[in-house]
XYZ file of C-alpha atoms in Angstrom:
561
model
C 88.948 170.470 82.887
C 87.451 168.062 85.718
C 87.576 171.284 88.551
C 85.710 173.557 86.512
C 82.791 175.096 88.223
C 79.579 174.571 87.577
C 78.200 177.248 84.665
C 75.046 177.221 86.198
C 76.500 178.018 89.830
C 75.148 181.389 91.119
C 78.466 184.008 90.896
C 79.623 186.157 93.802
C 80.158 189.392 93.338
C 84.326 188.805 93.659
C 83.661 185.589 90.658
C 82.188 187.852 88.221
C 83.938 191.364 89.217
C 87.367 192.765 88.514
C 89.333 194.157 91.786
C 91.299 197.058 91.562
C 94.041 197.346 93.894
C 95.078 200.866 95.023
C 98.686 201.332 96.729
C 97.342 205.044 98.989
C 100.348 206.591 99.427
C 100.751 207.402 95.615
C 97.062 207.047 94.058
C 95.810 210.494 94.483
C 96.959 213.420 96.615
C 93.313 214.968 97.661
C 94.693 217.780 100.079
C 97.891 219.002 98.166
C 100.788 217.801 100.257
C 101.952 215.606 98.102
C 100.656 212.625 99.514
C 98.018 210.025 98.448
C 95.554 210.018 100.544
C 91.902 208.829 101.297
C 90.058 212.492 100.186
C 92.092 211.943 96.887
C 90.485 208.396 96.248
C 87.397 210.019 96.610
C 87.811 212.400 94.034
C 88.382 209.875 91.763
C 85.808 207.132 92.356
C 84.341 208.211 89.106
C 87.450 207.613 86.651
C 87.020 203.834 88.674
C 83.328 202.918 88.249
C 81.066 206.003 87.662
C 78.003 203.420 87.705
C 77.295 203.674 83.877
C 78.403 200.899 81.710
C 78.380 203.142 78.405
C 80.633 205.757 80.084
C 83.758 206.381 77.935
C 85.758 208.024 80.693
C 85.178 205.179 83.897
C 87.405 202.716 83.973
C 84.136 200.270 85.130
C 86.348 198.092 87.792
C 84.431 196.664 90.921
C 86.027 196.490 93.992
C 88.890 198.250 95.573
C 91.495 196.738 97.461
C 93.450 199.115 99.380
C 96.871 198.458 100.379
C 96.833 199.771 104.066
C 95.794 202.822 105.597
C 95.569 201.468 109.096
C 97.800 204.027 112.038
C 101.965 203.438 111.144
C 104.764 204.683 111.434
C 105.626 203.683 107.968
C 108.714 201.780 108.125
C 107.505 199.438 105.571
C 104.796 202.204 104.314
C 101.502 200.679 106.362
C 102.349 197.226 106.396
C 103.547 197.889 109.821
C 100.232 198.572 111.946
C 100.728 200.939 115.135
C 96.732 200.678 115.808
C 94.661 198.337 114.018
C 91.321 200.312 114.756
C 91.869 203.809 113.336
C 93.229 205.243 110.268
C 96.888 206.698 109.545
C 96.913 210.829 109.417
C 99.344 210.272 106.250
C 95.339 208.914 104.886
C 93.282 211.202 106.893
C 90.636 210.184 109.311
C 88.484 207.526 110.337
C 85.848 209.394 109.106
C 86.964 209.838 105.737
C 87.232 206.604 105.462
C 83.500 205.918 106.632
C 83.240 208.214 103.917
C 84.969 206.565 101.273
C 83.507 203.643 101.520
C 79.374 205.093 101.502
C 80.458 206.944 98.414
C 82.200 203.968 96.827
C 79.387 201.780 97.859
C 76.852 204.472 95.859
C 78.624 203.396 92.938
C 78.937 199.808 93.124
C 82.459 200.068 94.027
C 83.283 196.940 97.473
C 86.134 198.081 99.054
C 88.805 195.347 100.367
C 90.886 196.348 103.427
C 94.912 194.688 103.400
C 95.101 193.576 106.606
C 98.344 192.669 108.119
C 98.012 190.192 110.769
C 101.000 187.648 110.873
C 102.830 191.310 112.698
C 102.758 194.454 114.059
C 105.028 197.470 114.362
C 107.247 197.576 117.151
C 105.241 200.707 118.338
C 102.089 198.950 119.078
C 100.806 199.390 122.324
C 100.656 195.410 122.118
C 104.212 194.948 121.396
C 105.849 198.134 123.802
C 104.428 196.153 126.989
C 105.073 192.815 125.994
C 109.221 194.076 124.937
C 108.827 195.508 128.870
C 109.209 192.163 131.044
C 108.915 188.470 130.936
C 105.595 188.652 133.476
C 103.433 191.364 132.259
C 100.151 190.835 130.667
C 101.116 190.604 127.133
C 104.468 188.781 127.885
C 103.166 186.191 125.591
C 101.842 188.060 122.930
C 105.153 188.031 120.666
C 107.394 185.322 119.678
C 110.251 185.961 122.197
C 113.104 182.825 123.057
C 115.994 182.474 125.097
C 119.363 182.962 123.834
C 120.726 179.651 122.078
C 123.229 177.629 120.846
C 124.835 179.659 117.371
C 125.941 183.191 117.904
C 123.718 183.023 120.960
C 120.403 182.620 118.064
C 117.901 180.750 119.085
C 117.874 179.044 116.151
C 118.692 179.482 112.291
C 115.604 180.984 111.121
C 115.772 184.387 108.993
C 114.160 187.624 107.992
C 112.792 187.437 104.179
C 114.512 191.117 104.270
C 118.262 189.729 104.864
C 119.905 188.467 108.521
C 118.504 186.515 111.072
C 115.179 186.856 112.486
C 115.776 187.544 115.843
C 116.535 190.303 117.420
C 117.689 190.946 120.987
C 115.514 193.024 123.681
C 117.610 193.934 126.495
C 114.554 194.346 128.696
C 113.397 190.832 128.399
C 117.278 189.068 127.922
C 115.808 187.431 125.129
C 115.104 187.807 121.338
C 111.627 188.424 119.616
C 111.093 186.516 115.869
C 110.849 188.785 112.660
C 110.246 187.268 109.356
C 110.534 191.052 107.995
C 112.091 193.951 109.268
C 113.165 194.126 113.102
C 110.532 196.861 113.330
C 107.781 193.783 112.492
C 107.633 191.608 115.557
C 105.260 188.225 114.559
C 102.528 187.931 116.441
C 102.186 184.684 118.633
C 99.041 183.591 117.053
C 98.935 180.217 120.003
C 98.518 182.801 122.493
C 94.125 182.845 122.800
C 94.155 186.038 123.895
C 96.447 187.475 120.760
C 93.773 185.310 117.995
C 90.692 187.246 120.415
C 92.059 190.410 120.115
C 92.726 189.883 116.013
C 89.053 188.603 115.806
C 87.524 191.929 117.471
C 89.570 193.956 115.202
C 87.857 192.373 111.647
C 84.975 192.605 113.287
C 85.108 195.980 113.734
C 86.178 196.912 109.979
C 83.560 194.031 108.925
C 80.564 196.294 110.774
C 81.715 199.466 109.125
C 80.290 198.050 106.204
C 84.192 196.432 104.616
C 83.280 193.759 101.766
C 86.319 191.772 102.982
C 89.854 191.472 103.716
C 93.074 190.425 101.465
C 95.555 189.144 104.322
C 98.905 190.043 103.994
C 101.203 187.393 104.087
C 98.611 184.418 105.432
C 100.699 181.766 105.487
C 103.252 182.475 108.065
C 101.131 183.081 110.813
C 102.155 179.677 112.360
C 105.385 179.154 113.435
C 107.010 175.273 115.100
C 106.230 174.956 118.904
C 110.344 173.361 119.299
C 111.582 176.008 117.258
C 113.367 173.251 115.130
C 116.041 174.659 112.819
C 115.082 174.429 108.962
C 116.826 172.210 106.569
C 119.274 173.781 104.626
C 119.300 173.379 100.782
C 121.540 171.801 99.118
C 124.015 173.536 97.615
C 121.994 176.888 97.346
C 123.666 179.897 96.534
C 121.288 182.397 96.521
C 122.226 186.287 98.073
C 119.729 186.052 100.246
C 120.153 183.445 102.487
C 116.338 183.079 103.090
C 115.963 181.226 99.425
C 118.204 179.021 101.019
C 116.722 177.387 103.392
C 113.640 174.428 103.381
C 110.939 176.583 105.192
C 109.386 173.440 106.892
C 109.336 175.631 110.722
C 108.363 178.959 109.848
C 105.807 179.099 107.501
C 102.927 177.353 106.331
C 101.921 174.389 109.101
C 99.163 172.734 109.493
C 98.086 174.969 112.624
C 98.086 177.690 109.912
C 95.269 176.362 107.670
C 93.365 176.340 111.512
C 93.564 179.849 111.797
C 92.805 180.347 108.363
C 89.491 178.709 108.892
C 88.638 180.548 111.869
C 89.397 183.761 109.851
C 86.937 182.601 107.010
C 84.114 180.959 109.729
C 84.059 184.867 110.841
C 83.486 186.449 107.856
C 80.890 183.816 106.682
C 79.101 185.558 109.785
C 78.430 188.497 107.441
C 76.794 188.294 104.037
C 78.420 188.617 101.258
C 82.106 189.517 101.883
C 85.345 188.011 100.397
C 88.344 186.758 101.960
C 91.567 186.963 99.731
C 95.018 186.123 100.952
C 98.808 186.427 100.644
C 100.045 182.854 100.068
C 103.262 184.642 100.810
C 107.020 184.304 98.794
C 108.676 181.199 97.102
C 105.022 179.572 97.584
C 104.547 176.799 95.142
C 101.061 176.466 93.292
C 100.203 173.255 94.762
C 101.091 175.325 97.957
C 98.743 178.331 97.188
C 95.892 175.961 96.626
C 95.882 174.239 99.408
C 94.615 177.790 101.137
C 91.563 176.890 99.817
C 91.047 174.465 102.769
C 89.665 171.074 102.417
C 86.233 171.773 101.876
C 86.593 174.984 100.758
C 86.515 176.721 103.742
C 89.533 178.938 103.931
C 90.465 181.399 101.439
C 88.161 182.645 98.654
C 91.167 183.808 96.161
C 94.246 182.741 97.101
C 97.163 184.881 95.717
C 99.890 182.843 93.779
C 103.135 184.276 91.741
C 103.697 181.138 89.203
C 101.616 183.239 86.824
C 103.152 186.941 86.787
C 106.358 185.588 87.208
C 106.510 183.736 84.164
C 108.390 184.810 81.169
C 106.800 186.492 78.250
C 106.405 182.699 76.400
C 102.812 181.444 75.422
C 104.049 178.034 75.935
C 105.175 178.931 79.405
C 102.017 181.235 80.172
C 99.818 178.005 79.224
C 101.541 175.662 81.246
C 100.620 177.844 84.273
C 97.042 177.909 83.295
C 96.246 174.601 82.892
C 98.277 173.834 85.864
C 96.027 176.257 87.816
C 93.211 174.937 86.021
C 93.981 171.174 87.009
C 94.352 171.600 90.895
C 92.393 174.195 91.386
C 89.367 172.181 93.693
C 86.138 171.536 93.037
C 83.795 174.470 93.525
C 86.522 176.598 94.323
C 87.710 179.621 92.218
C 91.252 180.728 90.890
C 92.355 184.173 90.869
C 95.254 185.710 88.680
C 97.124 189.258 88.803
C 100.082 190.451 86.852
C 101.303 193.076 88.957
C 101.308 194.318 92.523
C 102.778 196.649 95.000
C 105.855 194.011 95.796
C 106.990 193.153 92.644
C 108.006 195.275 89.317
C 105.458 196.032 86.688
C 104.963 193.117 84.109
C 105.829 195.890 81.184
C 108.997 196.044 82.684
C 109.769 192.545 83.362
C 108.012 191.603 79.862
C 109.026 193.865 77.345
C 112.578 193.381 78.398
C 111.944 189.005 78.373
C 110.417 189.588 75.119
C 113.485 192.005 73.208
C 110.102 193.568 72.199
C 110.259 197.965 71.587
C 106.462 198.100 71.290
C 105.265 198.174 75.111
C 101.593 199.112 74.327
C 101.098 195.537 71.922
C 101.956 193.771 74.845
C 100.317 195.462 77.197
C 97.126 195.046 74.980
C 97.876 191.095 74.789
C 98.353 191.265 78.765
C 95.414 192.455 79.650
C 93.171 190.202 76.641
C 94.517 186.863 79.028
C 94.495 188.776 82.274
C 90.583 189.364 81.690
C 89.736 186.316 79.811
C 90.894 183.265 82.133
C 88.773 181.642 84.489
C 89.173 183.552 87.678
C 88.922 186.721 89.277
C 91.323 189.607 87.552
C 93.202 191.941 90.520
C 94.821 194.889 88.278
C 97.450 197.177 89.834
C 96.544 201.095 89.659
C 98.250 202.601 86.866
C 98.111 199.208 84.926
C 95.736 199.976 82.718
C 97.738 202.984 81.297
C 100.904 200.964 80.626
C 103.014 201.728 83.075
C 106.551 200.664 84.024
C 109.023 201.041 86.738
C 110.943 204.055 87.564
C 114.340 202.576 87.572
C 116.145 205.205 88.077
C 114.712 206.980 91.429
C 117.556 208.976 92.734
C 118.784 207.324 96.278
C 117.632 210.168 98.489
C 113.935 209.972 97.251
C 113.346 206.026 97.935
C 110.964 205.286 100.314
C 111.753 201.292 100.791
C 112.611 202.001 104.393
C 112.027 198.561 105.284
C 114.214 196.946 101.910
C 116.748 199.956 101.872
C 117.877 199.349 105.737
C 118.362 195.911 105.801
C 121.229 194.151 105.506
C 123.298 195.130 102.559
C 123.431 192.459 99.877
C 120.252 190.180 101.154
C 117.663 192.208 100.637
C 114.813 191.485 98.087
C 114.809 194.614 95.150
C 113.709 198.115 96.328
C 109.951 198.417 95.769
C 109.377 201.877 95.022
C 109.967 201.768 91.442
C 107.042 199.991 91.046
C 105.138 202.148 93.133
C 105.371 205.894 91.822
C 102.644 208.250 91.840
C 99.774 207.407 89.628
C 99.988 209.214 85.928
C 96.468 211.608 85.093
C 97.637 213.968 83.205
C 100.823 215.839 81.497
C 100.952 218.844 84.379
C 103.069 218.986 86.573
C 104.027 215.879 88.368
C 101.324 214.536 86.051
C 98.579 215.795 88.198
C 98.809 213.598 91.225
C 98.134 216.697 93.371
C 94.687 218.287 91.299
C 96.636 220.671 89.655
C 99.062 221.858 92.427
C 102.811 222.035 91.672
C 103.391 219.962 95.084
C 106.873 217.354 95.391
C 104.771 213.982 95.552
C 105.826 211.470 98.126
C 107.794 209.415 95.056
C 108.774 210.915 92.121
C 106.773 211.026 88.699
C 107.964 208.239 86.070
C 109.765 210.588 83.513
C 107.426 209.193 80.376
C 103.978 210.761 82.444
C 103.536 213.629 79.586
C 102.841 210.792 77.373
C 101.664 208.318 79.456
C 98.228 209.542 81.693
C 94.714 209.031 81.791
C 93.995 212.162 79.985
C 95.939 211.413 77.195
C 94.697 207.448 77.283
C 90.999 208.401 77.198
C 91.559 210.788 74.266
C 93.305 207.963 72.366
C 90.611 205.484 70.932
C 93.726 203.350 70.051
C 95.257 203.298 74.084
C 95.849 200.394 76.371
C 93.342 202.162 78.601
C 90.757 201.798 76.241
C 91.474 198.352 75.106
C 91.281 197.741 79.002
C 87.831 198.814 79.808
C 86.857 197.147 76.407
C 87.684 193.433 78.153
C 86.315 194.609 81.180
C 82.816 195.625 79.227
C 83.179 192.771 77.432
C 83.471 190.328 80.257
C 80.362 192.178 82.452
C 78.292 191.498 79.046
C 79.334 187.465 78.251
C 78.129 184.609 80.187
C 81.128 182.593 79.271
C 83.997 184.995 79.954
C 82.445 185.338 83.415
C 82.106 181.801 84.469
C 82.446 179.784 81.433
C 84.290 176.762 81.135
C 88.492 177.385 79.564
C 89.978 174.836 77.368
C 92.806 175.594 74.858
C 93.058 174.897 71.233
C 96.810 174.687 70.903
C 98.436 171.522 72.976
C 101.686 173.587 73.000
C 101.855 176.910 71.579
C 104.575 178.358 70.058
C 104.089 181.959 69.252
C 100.239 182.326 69.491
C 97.579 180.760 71.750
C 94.235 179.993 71.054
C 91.634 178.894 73.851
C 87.776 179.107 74.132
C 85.520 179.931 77.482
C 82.076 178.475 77.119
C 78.537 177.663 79.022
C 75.964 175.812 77.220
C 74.398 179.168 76.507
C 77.756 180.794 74.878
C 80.955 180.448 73.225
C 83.967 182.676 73.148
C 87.257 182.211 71.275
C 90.420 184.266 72.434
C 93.768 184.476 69.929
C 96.356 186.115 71.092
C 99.705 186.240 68.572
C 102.794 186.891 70.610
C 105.357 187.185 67.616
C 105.951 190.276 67.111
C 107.552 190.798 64.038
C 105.749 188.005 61.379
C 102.230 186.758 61.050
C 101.333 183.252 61.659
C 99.392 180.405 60.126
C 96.144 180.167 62.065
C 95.374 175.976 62.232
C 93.282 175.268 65.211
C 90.706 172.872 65.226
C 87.375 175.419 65.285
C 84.942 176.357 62.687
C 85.598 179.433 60.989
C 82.265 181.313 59.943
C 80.514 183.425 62.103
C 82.354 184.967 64.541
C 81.255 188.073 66.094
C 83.920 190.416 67.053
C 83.872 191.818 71.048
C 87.269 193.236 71.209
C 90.681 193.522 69.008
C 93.243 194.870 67.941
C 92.702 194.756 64.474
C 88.812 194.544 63.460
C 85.832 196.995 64.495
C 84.222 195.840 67.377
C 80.386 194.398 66.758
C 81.444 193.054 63.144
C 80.776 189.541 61.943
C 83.529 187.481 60.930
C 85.219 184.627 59.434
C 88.427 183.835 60.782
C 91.296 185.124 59.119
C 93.853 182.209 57.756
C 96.692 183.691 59.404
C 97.005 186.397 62.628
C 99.364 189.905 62.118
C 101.985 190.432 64.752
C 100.751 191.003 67.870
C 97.104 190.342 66.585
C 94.384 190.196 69.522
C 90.539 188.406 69.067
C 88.314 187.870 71.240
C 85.040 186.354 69.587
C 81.630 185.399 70.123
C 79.893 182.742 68.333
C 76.876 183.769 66.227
């Protein structure tokens, strides 16, 4: 493909690495209450990256992004920041933290901070003096307007969590614009003084010693000057009214790339840090790419959902890689995930898409394109042991604040199922707590006593393992780090076939997605020689031919002798 980069480009560390992302609240309870918390990341910085490559108990990932731990009062569990320069007590201090990251550091672990800067919580400082008049020194600081002309709106635009997204402050006579919950005021990113006061903050985190930042939500940070209405679809009918609407005011200008710039031209002040971002909901590709900036000068890894949202079909998953692989731009670098805090676990959405009762073969295939592409792999805590949603969380015990009290019937799915305490071993409530019988924070998925880390490291045969295989296996090969991807199938049916290469290397993934028959293998490769780095159905290390046809659910990922 004619964007490829260079194979003789020097990597960055977020190129060539794997990021882990880590949601706190339900990682690792380090002081027993039943809460995830920064002491309990600590403890298991080891099972992440213990620093040896041959260790058969580390998972060998290399950064950490954390979803955040910044002060909230956790109406949308941290994504609602209440002081932007110290850490929640849910987390524990800011010392811990200092902590976390010198000990993560030791161990060649970066850590990434989510920072959440399109709003705050209504309990800012920021926010409680600019709700108090229309003349006080951070009057400007929010989005606030003037009654208008439909039910007294200013105009039509809504929350992504259901209803309009204004909201009326009796204080001021006039409304403040939410593009989530009512307890999210935007930030009026025109106002100097609010982008000055944004800047110090990275800063701050940046000389701490943070390896970068993935920005939540990055491109809705600029909103229309008029306050035009947006277009209305036509003849959209989805439940939440959001979907419905053109999104040409609130989201996404051209004043946005700006301040996307500015935000990268800081952190090119420091060496060697990354800057990942959001490209928000209903994005298109061509949308997400375009965060790359002209000259690629805004995002590092923009985050786009065309991939994990496609159905378990390799035709399907292809057609989103080589779409990727087309626009991506020159010199820049694409980035895929296939799950993450906001949206339910691909087992769950996959196994169900493919009428498949064998969860672990397609977690295996998963992960084998996850870590093979071109681009940086993000994996979701938890993912590398298989797991799925908790569908079935009792009402009392959801946390969604911000999803469960908005207005009935527009909201976007509860989040917590995807978001339940992280499975390490079959005690009770699968040892989230270090061995203390403790209520965690969410409750356990039901399937923990077979599904933890200690019962995935003692299986040779587990996702897990087949996991930190690819990862190995991409840290050792030139090509599956920055190699060049082409495919081998023009449209696959039930298998696909694709090699990365350099001039130095060649690697051929096959990946069978039927899983109930073999199928013919007739792609257009030579078939001697093949030396096997991971699968599913052949010892690692052994020279091959290629077989004529692949088993169900066969995996191979080969290097050419």
């Amino acid at each position: 493909m004619g964007n490829q980069q260079s194979q003789d480009q020097t990597q960055a560390w977020w190129q060539s690495g794997v990021i882990y992302q880590i949601y706190p609240l339900t990682f690792s309870d380090g002081n027993g209450n039943g809460t995830g918390d920064i002491s309990g990341i600590i403890r298991r910085l080891d099972y992440l990256n213990d620093g040896n490559l041959d260790s058969q108990t580390s998972l060998g990932i290399d950064a950490i992004w954390l979803s955040p731990v910044n002060d909230s009062p956790m109406i949308d569990n941290g994504y609602d920041i209440s002081d932007y320069r110290n850490i929640c007590p849910i987390f524990g201090t800011l010392a811990e933290f200092e902590t976390l990251i010198a000990e993560a550091h030791q161990r060649g672990i970066r850590i990434i901070m989510d920072m959440v800067l399109n709003h705050s919580s209504n309990q800012h400082p920021w926010f409680i003096e600019s709700s108090k008049s229309k003349d006080n020194d951070k009057s400007d600081w929010y989005i606030w307007q003037d009654p208008g002309y439909k039910d007294g709106l200013p105009n039509n635009w809504l929350s992504y969590f259901g209803g309009t997204g204004w909201t009326y402050c009796e204080a001021r006579e006039q409304y403040y614009f939410h593009i989530f919950n009512k307890n999210q005021p935007d930030l009026n990113w025109r106002n100097p003084e609010v982008k000055a006061a944004i800047f110090d903050v990275l800063r701050y985190w940046l000389d701490k010693g943070i390896d970068g930042f993935r920005l939540d939500a990055s491109s809705v940070y600029s909103k229309d000057q008029y306050f035009r209405d947006n277009p209305v679809k036509f003849g959209a009918t989805d439940k939440n009214a959001y979907h419905n609407q053109h999104h040409l005011y609130d989201k996404d200008l051209p004043e946005n790339h700006q301040i996307i710039r500015e935000i990268r031209s800081l952190i090119d002040e420091y060496d060697d840090r990354v800057l990942i971002g959001e490209t928000f909901i209903d994005s298109r590709l061509y949308d997400s790419t375009s965060f790359y900036g002209i000259n690629n000068d805004e995002l590092h890894l923009p985050f786009a959902f065309e991939f994990p949202f496609s159905p378990w079909y390799p035709g399907y998953l292809q057609r989103e890689i080589q779409k990727k692989e087309r626009i991506t731009p020159e010199g820049a670098w694409p980035t895929y995930f296939l799950d993450n805090h906001d949206i339910p676990r691909h087992l769950s959405r996959w196994i169900e898409c493919a009428l498949c009762t064998n969860p672990q073969a397609i977690a295996k295939a998963a992960a084998t394109l996850l870590l093979t592409m071109r681009g940086t792999p993000v994996l979701y805590y938890g993912q590398e042991l298989g797991m799925v949603d908790f569908e079935d969380i009792p009402p009392e015990k959801l946390q969604d604040k911000a999803v469960t009290n908005s207005p009935s019937g527009e909201a976007p799915p509860n989040r917590d199922g995807a978001r339940t305490p992280m499975q390490w071993d079959d005690s009770a409530n699968a040892g989230f707590s270090f061995g203390k019988d403790v209520e965690p924070w969410l409750p356990v998925h039901p399937n923990y006593q077979e599904v933890n880390v200690e019962a995935a490291i003692a299986d040779p045969d587990s996702v897990w393992h087949f996991y930190r295989s690819l990862i190995q296996s991409q840290k050792q090969s030139e090509a599956l780090r920055q190699g060049r991807w082409r495919t081998l199938i023009h449209y696959p049916y039930e298998h696909m076939a694709y090699i990365r290469e350099t001039d130095q290397e060649r690697v051929l993934v096959m990946i069978n997605f039927a899983y109930e028959q073999p199928f013919e293998l007739d792609i257009p490769v030579e078939r001697e020689n093949w030396r096997v780095l991971v699968s599913n159905k052949t010892e690692a290390g052994k020279l091959i031919d290629l077989p004529e046809t692949l088993q169900a659910f066969e995996i191979n990922v080969l290097r050419k002798e």
